Coordinates of C-alpha atoms in Angstrom, one line a residue:
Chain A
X1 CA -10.4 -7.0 10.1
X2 CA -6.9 -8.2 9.4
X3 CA -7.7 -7.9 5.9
X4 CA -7.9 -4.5 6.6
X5 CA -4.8 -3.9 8.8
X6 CA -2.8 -5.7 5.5
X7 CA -4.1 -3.6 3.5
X8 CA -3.6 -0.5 6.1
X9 CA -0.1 -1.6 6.1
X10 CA 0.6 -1.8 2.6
X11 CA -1.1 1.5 1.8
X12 CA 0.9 3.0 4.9
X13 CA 4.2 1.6 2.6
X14 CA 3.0 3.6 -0.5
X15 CA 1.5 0.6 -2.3
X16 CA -1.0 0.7 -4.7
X17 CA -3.8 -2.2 -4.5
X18 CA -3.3 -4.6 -7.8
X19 CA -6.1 -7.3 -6.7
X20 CA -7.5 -8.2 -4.1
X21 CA -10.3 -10.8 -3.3
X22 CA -11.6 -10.3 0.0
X23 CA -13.6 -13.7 -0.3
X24 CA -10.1 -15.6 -1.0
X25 CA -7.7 -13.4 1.7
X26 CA -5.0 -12.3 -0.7
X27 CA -3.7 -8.4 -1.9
X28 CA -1.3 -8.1 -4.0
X29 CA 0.0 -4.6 -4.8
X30 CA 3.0 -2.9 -6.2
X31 CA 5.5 0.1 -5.7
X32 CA 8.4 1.5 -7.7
X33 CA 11.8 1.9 -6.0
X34 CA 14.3 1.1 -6.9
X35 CA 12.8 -1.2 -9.4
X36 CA 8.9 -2.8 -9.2
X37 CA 8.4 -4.3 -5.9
X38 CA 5.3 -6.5 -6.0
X39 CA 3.9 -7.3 -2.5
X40 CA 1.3 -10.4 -2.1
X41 CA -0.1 -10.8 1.6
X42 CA -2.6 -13.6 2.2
X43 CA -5.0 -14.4 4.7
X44 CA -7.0 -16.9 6.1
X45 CA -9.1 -17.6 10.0
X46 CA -7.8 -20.5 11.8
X47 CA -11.1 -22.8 12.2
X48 CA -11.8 -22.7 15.7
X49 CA -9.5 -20.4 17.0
X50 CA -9.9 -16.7 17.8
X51 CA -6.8 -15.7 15.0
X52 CA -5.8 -15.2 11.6
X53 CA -2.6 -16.3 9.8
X54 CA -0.8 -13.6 7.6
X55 CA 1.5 -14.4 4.9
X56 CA 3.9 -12.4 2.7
X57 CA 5.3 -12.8 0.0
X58 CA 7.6 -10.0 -1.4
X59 CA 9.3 -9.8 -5.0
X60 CA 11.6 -7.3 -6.9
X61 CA 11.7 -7.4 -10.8
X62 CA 14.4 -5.8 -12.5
X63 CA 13.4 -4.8 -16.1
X64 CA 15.8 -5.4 -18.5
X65 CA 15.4 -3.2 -21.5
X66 CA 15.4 -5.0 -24.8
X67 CA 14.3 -8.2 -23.4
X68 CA 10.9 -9.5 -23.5
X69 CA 10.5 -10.9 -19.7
X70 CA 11.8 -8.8 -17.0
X71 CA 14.1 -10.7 -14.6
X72 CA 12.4 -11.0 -10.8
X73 CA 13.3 -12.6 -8.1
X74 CA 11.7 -13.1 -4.2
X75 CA 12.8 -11.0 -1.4
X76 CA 14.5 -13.5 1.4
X77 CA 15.4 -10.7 4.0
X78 CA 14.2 -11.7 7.2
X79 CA 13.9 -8.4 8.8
X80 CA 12.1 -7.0 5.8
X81 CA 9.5 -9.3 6.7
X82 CA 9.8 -8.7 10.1
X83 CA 9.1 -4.8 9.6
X84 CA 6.3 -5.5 7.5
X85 CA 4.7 -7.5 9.8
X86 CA 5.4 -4.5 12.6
X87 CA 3.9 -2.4 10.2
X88 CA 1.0 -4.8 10.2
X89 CA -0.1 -5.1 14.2
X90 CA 0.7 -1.4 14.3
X91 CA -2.2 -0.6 11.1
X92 CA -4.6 -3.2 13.0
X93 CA -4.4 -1.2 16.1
X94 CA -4.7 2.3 13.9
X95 CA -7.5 0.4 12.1
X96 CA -9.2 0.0 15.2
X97 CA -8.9 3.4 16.5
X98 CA -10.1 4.6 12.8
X99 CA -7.5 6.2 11.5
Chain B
X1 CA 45.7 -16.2 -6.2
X2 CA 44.2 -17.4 -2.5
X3 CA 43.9 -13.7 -1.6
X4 CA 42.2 -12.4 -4.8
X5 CA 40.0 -14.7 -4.4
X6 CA 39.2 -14.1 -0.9
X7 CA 39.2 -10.4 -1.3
X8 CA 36.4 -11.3 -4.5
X9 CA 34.5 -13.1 -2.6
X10 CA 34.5 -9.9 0.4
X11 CA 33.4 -7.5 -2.0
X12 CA 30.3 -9.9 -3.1
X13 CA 29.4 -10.4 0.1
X14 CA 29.4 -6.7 0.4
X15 CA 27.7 -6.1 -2.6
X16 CA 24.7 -8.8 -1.7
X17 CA 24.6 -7.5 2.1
X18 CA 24.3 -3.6 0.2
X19 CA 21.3 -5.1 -1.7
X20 CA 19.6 -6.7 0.7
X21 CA 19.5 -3.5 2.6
X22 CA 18.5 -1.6 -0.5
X23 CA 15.4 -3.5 -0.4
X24 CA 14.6 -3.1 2.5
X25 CA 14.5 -0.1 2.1
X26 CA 12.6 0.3 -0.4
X27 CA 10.3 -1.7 0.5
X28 CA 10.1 -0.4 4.3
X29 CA 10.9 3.3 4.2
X30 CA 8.7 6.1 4.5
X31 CA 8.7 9.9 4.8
X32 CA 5.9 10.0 7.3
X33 CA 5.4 8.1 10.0
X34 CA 2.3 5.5 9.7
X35 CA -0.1 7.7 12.1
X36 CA 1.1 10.9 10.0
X37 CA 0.4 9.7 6.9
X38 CA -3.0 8.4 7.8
X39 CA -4.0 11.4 9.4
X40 CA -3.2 13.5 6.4
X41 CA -5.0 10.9 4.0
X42 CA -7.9 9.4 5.2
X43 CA -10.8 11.0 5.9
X44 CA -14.6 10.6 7.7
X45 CA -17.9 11.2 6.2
X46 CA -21.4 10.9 7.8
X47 CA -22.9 8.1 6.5
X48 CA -23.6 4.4 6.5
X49 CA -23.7 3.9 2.6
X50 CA -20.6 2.5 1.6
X51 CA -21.8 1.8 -2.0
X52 CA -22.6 5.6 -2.3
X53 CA -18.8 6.2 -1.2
X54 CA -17.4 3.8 -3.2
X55 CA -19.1 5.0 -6.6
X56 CA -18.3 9.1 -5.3
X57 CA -14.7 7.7 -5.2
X58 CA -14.8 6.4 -8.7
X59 CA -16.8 9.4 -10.3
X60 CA -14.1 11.7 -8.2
X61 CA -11.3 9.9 -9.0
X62 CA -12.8 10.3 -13.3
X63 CA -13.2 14.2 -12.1
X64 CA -9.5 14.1 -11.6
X65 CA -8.3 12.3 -14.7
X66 CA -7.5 8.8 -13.6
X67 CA -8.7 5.9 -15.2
X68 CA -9.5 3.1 -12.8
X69 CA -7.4 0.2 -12.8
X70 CA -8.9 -1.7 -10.8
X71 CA -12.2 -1.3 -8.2
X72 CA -13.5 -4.2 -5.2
X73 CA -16.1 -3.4 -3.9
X74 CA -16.0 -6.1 -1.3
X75 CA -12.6 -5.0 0.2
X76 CA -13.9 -1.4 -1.1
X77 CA -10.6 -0.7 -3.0
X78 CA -10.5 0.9 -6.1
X79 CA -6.8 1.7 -7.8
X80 CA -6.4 4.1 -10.7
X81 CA -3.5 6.0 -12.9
X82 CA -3.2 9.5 -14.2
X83 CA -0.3 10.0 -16.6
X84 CA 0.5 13.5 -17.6
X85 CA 3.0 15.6 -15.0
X86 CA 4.5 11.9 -14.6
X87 CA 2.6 9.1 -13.7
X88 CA 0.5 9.1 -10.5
X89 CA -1.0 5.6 -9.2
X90 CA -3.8 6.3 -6.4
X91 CA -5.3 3.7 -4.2
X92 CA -8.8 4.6 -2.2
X93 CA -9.9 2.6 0.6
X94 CA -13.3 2.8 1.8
X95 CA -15.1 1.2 4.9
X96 CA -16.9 1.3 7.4
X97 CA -16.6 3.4 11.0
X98 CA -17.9 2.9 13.9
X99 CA -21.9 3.8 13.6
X100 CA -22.9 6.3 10.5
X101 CA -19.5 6.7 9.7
X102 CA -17.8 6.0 6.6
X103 CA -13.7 6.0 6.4
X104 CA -11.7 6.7 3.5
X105 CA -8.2 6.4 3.3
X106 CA -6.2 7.1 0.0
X107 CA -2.8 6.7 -1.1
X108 CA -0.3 6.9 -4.3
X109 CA 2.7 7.3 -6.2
X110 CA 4.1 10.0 -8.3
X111 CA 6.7 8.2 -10.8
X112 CA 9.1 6.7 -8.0
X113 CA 7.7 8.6 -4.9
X114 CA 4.7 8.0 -2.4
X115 CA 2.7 10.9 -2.0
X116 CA 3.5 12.5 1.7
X117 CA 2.5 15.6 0.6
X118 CA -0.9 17.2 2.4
X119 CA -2.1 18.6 -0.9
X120 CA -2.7 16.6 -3.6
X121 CA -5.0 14.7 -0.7
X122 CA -6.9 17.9 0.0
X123 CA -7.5 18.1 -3.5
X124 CA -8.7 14.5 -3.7
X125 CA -10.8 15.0 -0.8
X126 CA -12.2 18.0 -2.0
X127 CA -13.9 16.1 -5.4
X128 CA -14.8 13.3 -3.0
X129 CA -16.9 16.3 -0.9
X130 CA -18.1 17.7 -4.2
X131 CA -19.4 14.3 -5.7
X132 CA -20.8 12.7 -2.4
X133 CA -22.4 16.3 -1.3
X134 CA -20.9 15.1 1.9
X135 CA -18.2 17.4 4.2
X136 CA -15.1 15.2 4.6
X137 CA -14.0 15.1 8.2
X138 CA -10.4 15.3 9.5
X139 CA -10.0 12.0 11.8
X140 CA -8.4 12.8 14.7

């Protein structure tokens, strides 16, 4: 279910779906703007408890032309992360509703 | 000297608070609201057989000239790229609805833009239809 709402929310962002492993709890997709933004969410159940824990993780990577590795580095903003995760709870409960 | 410096040191600030926000951004902003977007791009179909989605997905997705990057059929997600007219990446979602129902949901690029446009959806939808022998159904 919340594997679902993740990847709701990326798809709701204009990701596109790189890999995912529904049996291990982590997507990872990618967008372009401004650059390649690479998006890796994980989750995983709480034993015991009726919730999941979602995790981001968001980079940029800046290509350098010429050189043979690109240059990336890990988004830190907190309120990107905080939108995402509003972006989240709101594609659980559209998830929910089916739509 | 002492103000040089501080004034240097202003402007980076500047500059790193102006990227920050650029990611943001980039990462955050759309040109349709989340329910818009989903109601223009995902779709119902009548049945219970998600494996006979999932493969009219793939076999509409060759119909339209992608090549499939990558397809789950656990999650139900299949990724694919066109090139030609710039390059489109498309992502399908399929699962399942509450009873006989099946819900697709698709999404994509073109070069540096997420597709908002009703269109190339419709068209999508349309070879889905066509492959599946199944009407696709506006969710509403």
């Amino acid at each position: 279910m919340m594997m679902q709402a993740a990847l709701g929310a990326l798809q709701d962002l204009g990701f596109t779906i790189e890999e995912s492993q529904a049996d291990a709890g982590v997507i990872v997709g990618s967008k372009v703007a401004g650059g390649r933004i690479r998006a890796q969410v994980s989750v995983r159940r709480v034993p015991a408890q009726p919730f999941s824990v979602v995790r981001a993780t968001f980079q940029r990577i800046v290509p350098r032309p010429g050189a043979m590795l690109a240059l990336g580095e890990t988004l830190d903003d907190p309120l990107l992360y905080q939108g995402f995760f509003d972006r989240i709870a709101q594609s659980a409960f559209l998830t929910a509703h089916e739509i | 000297m002492p103000r040089l410096s501080r004034f240097s040191l202003l402007l980076l600030l500047s500059i790193l608070g102006a990227c920050q926000t650029d990611s943001r951004q980039h990462v955050l902003a759309t040109t349709n609201s989340q329910v818009a977007q989903r109601a223009i791009s995902t779709r119902a179909f009548d049945t219970e057989d998600r494996a006979t989605v999932f493969r009219g997905v793939l076999s509409a997705l060759q119909d339209l000239g992608f090549v499939v990057d990558r397809a789950d059929p656990t999650l139900g997600t299949v990724s694919a790229t066109r090139f030609g007219n710039g390059v489109v990446r498309f992502t399908v979602t399929v699962r399942p609805g509450r009873g006989p129902r099946t819900i697709v949901r698709a999404s994509g690029q073109l070069n540096q833009h997420e597709l908002s446009d009703p269109a190339p959806f419709q068209r999508f939808y349309e070879a889905l239809s066509q492959a599946l022998f199944l009407q696709a159904n506006q969710i509403d």
